[in-house]
Short mmCIF file of C-alpha atoms in Angstrom, two decimals:
data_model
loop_
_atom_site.label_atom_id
_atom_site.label_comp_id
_atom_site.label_asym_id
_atom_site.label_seq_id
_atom_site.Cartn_x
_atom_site.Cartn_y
_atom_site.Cartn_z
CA UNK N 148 11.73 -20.07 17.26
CA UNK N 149 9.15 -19.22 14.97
CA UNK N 150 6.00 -21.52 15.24
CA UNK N 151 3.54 -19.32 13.08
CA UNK N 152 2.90 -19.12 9.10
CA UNK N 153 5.72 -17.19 7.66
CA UNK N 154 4.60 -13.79 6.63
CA UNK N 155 6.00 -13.17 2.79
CA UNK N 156 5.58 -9.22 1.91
CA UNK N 157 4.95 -9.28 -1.87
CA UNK N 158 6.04 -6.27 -3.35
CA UNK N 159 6.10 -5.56 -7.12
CA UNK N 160 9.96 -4.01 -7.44
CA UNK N 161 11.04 -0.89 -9.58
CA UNK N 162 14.33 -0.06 -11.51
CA UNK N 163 14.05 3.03 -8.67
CA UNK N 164 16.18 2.19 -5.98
CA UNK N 165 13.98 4.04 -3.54
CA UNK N 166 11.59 1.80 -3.75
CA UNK N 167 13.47 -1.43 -2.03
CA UNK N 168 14.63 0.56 0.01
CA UNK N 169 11.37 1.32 1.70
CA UNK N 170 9.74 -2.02 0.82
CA UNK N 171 13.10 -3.23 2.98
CA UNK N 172 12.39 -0.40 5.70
CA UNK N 173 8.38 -1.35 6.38
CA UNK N 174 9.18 -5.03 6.78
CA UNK N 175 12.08 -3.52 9.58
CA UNK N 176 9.16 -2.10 11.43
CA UNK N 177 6.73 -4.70 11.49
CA UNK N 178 9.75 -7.30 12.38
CA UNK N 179 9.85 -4.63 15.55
CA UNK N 180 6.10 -4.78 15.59
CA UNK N 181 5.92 -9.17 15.88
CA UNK N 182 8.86 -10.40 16.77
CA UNK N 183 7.56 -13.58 16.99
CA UNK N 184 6.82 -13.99 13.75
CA UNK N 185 9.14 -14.31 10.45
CA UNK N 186 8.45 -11.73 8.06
CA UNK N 187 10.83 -12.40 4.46
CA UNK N 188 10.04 -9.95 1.60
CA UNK N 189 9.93 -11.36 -2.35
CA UNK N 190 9.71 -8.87 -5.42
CA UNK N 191 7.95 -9.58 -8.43
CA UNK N 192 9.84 -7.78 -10.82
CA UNK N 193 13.50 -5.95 -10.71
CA UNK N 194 14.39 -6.58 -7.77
CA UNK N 195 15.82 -9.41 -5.81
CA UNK N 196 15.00 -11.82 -4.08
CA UNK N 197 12.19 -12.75 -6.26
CA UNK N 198 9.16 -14.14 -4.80
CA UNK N 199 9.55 -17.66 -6.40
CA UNK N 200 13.27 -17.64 -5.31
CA UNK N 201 11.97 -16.83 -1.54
CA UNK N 202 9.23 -19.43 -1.70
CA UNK N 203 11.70 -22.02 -2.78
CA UNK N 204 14.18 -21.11 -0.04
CA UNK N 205 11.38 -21.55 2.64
CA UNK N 206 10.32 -25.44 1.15
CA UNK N 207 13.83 -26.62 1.57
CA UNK N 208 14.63 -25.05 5.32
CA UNK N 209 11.17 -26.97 6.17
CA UNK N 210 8.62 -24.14 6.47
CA UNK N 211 5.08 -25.58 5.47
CA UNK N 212 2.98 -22.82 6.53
CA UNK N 213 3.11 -19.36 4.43
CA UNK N 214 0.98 -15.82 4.36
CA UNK N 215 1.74 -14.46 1.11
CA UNK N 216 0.62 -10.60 1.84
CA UNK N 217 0.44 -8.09 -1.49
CA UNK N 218 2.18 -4.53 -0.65
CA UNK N 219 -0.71 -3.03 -2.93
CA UNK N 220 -2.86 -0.63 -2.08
CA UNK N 221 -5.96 -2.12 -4.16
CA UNK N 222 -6.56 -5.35 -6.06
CA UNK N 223 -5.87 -4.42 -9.24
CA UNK N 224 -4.38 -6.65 -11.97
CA UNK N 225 -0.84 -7.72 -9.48
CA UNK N 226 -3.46 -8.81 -7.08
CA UNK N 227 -6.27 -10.74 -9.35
CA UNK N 228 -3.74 -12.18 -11.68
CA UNK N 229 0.08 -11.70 -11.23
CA UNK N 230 0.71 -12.92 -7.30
CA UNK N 231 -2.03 -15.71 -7.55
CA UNK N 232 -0.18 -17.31 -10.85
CA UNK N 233 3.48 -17.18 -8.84
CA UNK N 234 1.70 -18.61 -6.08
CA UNK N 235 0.12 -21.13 -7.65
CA UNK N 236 3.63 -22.21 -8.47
CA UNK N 237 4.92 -22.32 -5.14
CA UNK N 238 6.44 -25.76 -4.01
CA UNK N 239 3.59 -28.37 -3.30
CA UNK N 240 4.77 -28.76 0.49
CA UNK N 241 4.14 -25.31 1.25
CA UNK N 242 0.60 -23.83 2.20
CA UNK N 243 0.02 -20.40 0.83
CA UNK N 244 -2.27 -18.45 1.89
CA UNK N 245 -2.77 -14.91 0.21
CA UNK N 246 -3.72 -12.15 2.42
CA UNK N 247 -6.06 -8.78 1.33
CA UNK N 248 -4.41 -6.08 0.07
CA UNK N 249 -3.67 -2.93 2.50
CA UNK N 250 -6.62 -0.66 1.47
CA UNK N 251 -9.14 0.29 2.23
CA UNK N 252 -7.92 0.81 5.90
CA UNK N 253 -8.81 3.94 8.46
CA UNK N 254 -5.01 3.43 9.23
CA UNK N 255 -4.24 4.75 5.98
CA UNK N 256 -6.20 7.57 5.92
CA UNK N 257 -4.70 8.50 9.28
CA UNK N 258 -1.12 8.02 7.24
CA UNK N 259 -2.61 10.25 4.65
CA UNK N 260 -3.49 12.98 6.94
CA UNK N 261 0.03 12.45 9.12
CA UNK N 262 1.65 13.01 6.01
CA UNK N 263 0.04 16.13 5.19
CA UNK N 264 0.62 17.76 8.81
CA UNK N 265 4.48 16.88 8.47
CA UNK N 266 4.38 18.78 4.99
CA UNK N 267 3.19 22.09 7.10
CA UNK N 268 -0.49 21.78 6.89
CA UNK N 269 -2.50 21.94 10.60
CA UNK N 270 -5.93 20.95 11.88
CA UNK N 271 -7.15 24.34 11.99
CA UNK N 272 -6.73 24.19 8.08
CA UNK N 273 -8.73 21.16 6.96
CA UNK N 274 -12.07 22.95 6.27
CA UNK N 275 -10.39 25.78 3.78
CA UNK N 276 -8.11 22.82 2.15
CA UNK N 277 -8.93 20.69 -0.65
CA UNK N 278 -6.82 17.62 -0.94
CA UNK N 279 -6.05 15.21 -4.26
CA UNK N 280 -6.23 11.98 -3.52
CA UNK N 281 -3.25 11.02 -6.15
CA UNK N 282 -2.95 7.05 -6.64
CA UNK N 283 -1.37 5.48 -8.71
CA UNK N 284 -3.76 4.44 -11.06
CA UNK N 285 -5.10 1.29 -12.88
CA UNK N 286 -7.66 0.16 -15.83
CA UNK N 287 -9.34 -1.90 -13.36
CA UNK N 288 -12.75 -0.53 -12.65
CA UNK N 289 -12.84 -2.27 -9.01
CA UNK N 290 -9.52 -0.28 -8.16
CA UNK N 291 -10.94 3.03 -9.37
CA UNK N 292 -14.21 3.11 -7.61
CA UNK N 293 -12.44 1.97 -4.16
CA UNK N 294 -10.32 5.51 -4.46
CA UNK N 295 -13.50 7.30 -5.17
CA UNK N 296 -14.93 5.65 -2.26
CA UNK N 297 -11.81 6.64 0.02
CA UNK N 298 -12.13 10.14 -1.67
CA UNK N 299 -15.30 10.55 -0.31
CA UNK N 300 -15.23 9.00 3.06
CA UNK N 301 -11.71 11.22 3.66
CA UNK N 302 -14.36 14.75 2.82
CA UNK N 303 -16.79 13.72 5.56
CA UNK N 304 -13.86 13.94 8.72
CA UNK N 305 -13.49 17.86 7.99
CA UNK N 306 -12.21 18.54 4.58
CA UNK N 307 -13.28 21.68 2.13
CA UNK N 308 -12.99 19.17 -0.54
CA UNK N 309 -11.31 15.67 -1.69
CA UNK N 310 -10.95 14.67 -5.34
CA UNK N 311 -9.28 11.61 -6.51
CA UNK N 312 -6.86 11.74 -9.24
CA UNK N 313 -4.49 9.13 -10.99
CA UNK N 314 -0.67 9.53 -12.18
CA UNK N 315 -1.45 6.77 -14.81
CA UNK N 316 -4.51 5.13 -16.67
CA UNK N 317 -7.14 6.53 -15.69
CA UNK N 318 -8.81 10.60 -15.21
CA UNK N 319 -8.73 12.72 -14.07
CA UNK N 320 -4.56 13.84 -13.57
CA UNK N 321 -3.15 15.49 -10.39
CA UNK N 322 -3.05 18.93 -11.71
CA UNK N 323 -6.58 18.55 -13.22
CA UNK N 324 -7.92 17.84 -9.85
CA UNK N 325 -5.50 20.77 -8.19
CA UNK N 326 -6.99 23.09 -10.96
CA UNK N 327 -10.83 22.18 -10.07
CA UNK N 328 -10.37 22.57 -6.21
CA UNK N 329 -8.88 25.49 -7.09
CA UNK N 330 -11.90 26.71 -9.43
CA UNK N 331 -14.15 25.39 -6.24
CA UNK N 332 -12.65 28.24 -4.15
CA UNK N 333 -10.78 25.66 -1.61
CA UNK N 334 -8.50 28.55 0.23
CA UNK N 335 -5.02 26.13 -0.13
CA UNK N 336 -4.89 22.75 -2.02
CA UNK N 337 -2.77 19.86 -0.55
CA UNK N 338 -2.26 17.07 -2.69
CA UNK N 339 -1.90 13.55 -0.91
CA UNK N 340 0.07 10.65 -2.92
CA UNK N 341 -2.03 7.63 -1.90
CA UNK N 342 1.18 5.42 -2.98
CA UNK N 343 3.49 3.09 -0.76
CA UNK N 344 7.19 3.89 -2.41
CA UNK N 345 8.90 6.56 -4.11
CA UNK N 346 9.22 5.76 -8.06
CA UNK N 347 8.09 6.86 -10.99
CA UNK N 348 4.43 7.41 -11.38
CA UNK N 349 4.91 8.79 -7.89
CA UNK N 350 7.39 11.13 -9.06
CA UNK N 351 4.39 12.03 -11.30
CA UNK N 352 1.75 13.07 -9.00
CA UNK N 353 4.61 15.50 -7.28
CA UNK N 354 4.99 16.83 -11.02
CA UNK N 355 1.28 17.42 -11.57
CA UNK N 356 1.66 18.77 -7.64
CA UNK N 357 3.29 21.92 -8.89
CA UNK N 358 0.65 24.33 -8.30
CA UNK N 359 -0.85 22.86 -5.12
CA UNK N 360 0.21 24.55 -1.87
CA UNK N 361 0.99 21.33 -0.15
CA UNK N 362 2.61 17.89 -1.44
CA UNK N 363 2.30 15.18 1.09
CA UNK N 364 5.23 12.25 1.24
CA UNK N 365 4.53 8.67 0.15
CA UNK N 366 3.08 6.70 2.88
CA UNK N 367 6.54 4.66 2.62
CA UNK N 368 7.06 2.62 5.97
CA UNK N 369 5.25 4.48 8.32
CA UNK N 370 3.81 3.09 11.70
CA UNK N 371 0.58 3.42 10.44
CA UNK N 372 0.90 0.78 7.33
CA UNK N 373 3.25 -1.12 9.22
CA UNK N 374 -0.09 -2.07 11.38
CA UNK N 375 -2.23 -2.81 8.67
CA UNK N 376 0.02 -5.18 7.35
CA UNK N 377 0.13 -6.99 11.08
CA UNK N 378 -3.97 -6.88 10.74
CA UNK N 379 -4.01 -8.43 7.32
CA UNK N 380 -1.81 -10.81 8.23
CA UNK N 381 -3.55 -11.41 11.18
CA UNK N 382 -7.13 -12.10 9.56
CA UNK N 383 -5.40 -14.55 6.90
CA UNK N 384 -3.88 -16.98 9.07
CA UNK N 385 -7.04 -17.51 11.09
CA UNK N 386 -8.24 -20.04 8.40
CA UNK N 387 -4.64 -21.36 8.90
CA UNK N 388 -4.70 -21.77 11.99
CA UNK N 389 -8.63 -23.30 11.94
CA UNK N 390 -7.29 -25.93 9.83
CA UNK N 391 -4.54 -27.22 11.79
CA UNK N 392 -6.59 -27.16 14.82
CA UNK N 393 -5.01 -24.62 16.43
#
């Protein structure tokens, strides 16, 4: 039934429960979005199945073509480092091909903004509101600078003001940026968590949301990341496909 590379979501697990369960709920919706092609998810820590498990599985039913596709948001140290070394000990029949990470992507920033509207901002409001670009965070200087980049890029479709912020190694923190748009003179402050899943360090930025007038949802498996993963699966098996001839 299936005659394309297997897509393989790589996501990296938490002990939170919320986050399978919406790593498990954006694969559902871009199964609806390609039925034609398999999509299997493998976690690289906490949670089963594990990515080498999954990668295993697909060797022995016969699969030789595979798109291994990180469910990160930049390429940080899980992309550079951690999903290259389990792929590099994938079974020797299988070809693995690792696809980009999700951002940057204008489909995201469209998520971002969604997410703000269904927390009770409007149009009309963008240019009194400053938003906080919350991510994660990371000590990888790559990483950093592409939020700053989004940051900016997200001020110039209307916005009073966007700051980036980070619920873990790096500055400056949620509420620090909250407290400067504030100290700008932004009328309202909205704070947008630029992370996939619930979890912890999300669970953060809504902490260090506390005195913003709007907290945006995780992106989670919205329709909007759901189609970036079909694009970046898309541009990855080219070469695949190039090399078979096809």
């Amino acid at each position: 039934m299936f005659r394309k590379p297997v897509l393989l979501v790589i996501a990296h697990g938490s002990r939170d429960p919320r986050h399978a369960a919406t790593v498990h709920a954006l694969v559902r919706r871009v199964r609806a979005l390609r039925p034609d092609v398999r999509v299997e998810t493998g976690f690289l820590d906490f949670n089963i199945p594990s990515v080498q498990g999954v990668l295993e599985s697909l060797a022995t039913e016969g699969v030789r073509e595979v798109v291994a596709l990180p469910l990160l948001l930049t390429r940080a140290f899980h992309a550079k480092a951690d999903i290259p070394a389990v792929l590099r000990d994938a079974p020797p029949q299988l070809r693995v091909r690792q696809a980009e990470v999700l951002g940057p992507s204008p489909l995201l920033l469209s998520a971002l903004e969604r997410r703000l509207y269904e927390a009770g901002l409007t149009p009309a409001d963008k240019s009194s509101t400053g938003v906080v670009l919350a991510s994660a965070g990371s000590t990888d200087p790559e990483a950093i600078a592409v939020i700053a980049d989004i940051a900016r890029e997200w001020r110039h479709t209307g916005w009073c003001a966007v700051r980036p912020a980070f619920a873990s190694a790096a500055l400056p923190r949620t509420e620090d940026a909250v407290r400067e748009l504030r100290e700008m003179g932004c009328s309202r402050v909205a704070v947008a968590p630029y992370v996939l899943a619930p979890g912890f360090l999300p669970d953060r930025i809504a902490r260090g949301a506390v005195d913003a007038d709007v907290l945006g949802d995780v992106l989670g498996a919205s329709a909007e990341v759901a189609r970036v993963l079909v694009e970046r699966y898309e541009a990855a098996r080219r070469p695949v496909l190039a090399a078979l001839g096809a």
